[in-house]
Coordinates of C-alpha atoms in Angstrom, one line a residue:
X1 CA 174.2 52.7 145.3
X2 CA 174.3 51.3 149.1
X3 CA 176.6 48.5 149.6
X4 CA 176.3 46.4 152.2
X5 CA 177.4 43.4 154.2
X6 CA 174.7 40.9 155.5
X7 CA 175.0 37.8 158.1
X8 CA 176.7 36.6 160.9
X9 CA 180.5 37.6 161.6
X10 CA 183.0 36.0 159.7
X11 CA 180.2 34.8 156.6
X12 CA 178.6 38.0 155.2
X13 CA 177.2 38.1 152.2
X14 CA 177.6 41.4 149.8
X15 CA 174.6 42.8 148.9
X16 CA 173.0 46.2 147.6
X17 CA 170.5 48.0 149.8
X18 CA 167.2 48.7 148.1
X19 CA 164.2 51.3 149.3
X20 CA 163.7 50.6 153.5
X21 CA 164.2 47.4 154.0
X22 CA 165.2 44.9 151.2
X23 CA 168.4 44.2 149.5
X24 CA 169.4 42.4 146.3
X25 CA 171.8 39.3 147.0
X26 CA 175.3 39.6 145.3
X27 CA 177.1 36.2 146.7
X28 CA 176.4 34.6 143.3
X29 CA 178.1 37.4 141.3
X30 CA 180.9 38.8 143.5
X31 CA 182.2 36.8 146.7
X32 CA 182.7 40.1 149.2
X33 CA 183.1 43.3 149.2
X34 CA 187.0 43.8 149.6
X35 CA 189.9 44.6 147.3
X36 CA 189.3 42.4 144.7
X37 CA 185.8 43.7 144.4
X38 CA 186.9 47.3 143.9
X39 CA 190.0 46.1 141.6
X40 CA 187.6 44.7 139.2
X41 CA 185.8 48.0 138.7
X42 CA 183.8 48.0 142.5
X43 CA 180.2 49.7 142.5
X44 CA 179.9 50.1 138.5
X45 CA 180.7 46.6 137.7
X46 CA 177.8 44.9 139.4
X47 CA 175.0 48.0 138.1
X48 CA 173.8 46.3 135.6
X49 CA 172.9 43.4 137.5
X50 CA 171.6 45.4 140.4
X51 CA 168.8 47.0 137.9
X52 CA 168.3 43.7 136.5
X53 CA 167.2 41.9 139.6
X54 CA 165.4 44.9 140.7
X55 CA 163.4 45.2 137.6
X56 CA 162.5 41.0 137.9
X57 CA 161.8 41.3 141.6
X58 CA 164.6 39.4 143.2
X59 CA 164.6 41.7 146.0
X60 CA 164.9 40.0 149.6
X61 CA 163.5 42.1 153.2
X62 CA 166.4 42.4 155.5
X63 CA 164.2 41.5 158.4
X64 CA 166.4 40.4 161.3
X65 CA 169.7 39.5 159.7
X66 CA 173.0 40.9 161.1
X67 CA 174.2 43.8 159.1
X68 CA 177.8 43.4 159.1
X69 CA 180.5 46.2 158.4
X70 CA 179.7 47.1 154.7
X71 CA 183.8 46.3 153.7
X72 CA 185.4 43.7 154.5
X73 CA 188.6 44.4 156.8
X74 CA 190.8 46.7 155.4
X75 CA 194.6 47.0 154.6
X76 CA 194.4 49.8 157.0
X77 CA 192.6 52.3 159.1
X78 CA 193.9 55.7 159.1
X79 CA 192.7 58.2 161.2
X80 CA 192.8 62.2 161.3
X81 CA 192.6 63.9 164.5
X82 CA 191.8 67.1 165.1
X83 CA 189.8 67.5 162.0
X84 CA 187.2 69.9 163.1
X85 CA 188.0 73.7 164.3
X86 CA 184.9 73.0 166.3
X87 CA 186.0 70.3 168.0
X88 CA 189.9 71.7 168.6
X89 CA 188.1 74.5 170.5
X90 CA 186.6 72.0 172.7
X91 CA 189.7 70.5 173.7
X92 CA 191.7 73.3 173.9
X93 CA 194.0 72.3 171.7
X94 CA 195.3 74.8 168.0
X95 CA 193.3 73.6 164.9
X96 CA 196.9 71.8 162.5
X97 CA 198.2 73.4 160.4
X98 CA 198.2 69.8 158.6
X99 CA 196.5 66.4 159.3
X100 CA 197.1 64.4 162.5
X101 CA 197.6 61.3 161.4
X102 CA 197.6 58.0 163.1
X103 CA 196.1 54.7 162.3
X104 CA 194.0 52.3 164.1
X105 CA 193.8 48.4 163.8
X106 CA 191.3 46.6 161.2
X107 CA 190.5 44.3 163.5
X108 CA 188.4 46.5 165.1
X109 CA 185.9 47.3 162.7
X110 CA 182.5 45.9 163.2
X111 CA 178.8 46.1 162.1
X112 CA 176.7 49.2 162.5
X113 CA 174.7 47.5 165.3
X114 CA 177.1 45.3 167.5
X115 CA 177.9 45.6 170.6
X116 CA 181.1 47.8 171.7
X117 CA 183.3 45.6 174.4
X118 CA 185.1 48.3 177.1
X119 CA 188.5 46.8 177.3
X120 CA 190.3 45.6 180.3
X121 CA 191.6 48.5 182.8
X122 CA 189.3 51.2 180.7
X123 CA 188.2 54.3 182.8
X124 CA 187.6 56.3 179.8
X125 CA 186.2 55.7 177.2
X126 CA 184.3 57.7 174.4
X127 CA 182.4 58.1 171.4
X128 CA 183.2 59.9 168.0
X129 CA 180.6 60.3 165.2
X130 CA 182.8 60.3 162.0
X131 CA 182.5 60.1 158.3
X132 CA 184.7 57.1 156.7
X133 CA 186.5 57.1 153.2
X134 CA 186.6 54.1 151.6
X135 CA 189.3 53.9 149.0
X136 CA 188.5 52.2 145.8
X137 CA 191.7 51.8 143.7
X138 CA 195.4 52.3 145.0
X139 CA 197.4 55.7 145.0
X140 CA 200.1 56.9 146.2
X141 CA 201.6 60.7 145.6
X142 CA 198.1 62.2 144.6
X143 CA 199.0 65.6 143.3
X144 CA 195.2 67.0 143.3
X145 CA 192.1 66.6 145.5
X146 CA 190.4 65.9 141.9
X147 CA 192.6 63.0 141.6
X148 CA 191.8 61.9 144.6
X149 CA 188.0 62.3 144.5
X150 CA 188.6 59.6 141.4
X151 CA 190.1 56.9 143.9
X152 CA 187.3 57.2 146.2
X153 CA 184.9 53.8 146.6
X154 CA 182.2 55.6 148.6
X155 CA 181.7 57.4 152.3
X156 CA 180.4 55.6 155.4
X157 CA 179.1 56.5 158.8
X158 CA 181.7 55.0 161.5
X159 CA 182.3 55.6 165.4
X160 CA 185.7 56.1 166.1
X161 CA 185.2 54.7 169.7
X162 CA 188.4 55.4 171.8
X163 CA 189.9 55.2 175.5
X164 CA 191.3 58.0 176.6
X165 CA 193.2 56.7 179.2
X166 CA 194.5 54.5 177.3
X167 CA 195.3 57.5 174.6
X168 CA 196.5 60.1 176.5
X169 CA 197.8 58.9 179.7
X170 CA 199.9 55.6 178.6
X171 CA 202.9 57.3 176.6
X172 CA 203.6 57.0 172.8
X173 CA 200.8 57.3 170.2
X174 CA 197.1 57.2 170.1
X175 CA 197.3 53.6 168.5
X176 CA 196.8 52.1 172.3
X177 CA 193.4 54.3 173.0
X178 CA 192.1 53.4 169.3
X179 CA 192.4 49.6 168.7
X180 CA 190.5 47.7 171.4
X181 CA 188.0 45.0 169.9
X182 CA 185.0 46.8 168.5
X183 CA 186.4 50.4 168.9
X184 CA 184.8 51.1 164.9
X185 CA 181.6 50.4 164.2
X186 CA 180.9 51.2 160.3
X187 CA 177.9 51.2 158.0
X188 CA 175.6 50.2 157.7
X189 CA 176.1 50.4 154.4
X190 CA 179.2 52.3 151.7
X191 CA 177.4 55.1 150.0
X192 CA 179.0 55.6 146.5
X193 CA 179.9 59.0 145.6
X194 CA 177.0 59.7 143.2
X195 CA 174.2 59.4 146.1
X196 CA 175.5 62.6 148.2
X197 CA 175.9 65.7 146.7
X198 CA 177.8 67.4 149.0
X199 CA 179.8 65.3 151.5
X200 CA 181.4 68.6 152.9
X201 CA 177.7 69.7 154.5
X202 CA 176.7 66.6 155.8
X203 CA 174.9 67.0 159.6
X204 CA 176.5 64.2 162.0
X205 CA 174.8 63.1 165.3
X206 CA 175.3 60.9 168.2
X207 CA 173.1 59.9 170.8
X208 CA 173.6 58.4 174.3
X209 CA 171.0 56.7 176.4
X210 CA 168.7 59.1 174.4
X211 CA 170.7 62.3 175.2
X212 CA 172.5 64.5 171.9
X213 CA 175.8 64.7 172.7
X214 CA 177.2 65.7 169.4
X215 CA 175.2 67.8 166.8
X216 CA 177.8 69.0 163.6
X217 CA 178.1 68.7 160.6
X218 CA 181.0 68.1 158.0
X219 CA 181.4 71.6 156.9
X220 CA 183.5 72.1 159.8
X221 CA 186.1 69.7 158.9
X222 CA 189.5 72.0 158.1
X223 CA 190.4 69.2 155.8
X224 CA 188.2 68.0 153.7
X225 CA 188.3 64.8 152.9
X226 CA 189.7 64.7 149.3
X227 CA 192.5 66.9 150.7
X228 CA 192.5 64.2 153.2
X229 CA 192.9 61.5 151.2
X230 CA 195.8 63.7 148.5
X231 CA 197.6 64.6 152.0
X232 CA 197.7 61.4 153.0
X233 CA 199.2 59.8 149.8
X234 CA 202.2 61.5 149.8
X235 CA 203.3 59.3 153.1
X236 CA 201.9 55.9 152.4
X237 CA 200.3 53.6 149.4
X238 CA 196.6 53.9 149.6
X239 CA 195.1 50.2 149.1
X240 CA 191.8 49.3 147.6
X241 CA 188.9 48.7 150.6
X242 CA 191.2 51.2 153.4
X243 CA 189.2 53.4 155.3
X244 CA 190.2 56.9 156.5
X245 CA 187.8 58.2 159.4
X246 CA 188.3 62.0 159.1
X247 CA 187.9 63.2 162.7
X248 CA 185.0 64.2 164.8
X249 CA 182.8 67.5 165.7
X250 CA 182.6 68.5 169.2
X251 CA 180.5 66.8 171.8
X252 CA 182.7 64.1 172.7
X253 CA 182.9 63.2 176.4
X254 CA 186.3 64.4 177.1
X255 CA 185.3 68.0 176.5
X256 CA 182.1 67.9 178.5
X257 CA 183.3 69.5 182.3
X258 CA 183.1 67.1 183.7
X259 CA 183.8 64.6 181.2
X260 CA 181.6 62.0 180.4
X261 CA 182.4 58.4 180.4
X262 CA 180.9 55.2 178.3
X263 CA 179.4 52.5 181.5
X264 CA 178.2 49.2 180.5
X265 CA 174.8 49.1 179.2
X266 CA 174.8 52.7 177.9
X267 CA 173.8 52.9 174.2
X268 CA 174.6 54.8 171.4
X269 CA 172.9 55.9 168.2
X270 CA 174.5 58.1 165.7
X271 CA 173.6 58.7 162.0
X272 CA 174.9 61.0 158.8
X273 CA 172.8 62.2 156.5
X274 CA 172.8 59.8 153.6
X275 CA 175.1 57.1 155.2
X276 CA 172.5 56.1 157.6
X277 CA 172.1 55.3 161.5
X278 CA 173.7 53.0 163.9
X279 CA 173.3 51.7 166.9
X280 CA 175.5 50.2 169.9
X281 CA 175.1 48.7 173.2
X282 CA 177.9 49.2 175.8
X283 CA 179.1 46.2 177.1
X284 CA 182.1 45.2 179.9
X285 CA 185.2 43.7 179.3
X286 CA 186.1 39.9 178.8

């Protein structure tokens, strides 16, 4: 099942994506999709209704409505850097021997398609292709990746946008170079766990202005994301509807020599296979 989010910010509608280009409506059955929805039983407890509108033909095209983020704003965002021995290499840094964590704010999630603002006094800022947990059911002190593959809502394509500057040259943690306004586009829609096979050989891709930049794929990752999510219950209470983006493969700008920086009006496009594509337009700062 696809979950998504549909209309303008601030009054999306939940929904369930169906073949290309349609959806089946869900705001008369469950009002978002949040917490509450995945504390009442999430994905399974709307099925039924799903295959019954299906099967009566109350489907509805897409057409030009806004595709919001396929959650509504999480508890959290938590973050892993450094997730990918590819991507270490790149920056010259030694692949952990655990997770880096840090966590960025939910505020600055947004839909697949919407445009990502560079903030004020940005000289540096980048792209990162990721693949997003969504956590379905709260945990805490997981003591197996199979326990935690049962609190898992679904996986979800997300750019973990970030400015570098901000990040690496400003002191203290990487909180100030991930939480600008915008800086995590997600969706567009939350794949649940049945539709992929194998999240651990996913290929990942992002475009800009029509030029790969990155080209990997989750089997990389030296964590994988059930270890992710069992590593990171040990140190915090895992909420229903948080999202964990589970680091990047190489290709981001800061390990291009010379690096290369995000302008207004560049555009992105990135995609996972299975969890969709996106698209962003660059634009300056308020």
């Amino acid at each position: 099942m696809k979950l998504l989010r549909i209309g303008d910010p601030g009054a999306e509608r939940p929904a369930v994506h169906v073949g290309d280009s349609h959806y089946v409506d869900l705001s008369d059955v469950v009002d978002d999709i949040d917490a509450t929805f995945f504390g009442v039983g999430g994905a399974e407890s709307i099925r039924a209704v799903v295959a019954s509108r299906i099967a009566n033909g109350k489907v509805r095209e897409i057409g030009a409505q806004r595709i919001g983020a396929p959650i509504a704003r999480p508890h959290q965002i938590i973050c892993v850097g450094l997730n990918y021995s590819d991507h270490a290499k790149e920056t010259g840094q030694e692949v952990p021997d655990e997770p880096i964590l840090f966590t960025k704010s939910p505020n600055t999630l947004v839909g697949p398609y919407d445009d990502v603002r560079i903030p004020r006094g940005a000289t540096k800022t980048d792209w990162e292709v990721e693949l997003g947990v969504v956590i379905g059911s709260r945990a805490s002190y997981l003591e197996s990746t199979e326990q935690a593959r049962e609190v898992i809502a679904g996986w979800v394509l997300v750019n973990d946008v970030s400015e570098r500057a901000f990040q690496m040259e400003r002191g203290g943690q990487w909180l100030k170079g991930k939480s600008a306004e915008t800086f995590n586009p997600a969706g567009p829609w939350l794949v649940t766990p049945d539709e992929i096979e194998n999240v651990c050989g996913l290929r990942m891709t992002l475009d800009v202005n029509g030029v790969r930049r990155q080209d990997g794929s989750t089997s990389t990752m030296i964590f994988d994301p059930y270890e992710v999510v069992r590593y990171i219950s040990q140190f915090m209470v895992l909420e229903p509807g948080d999202l964990i983006n589970t680091g990047t493969p190489p290709g981001v700008g800061m390990g291009f020599r010379p690096p290369i920086w995000l302008h207004e009006g560049d555009v992105m496009e990135l995609a996972i296979d299975g969890l969709g594509r996106q698209r962003q337009t660059v634009i300056g700062p308020r």
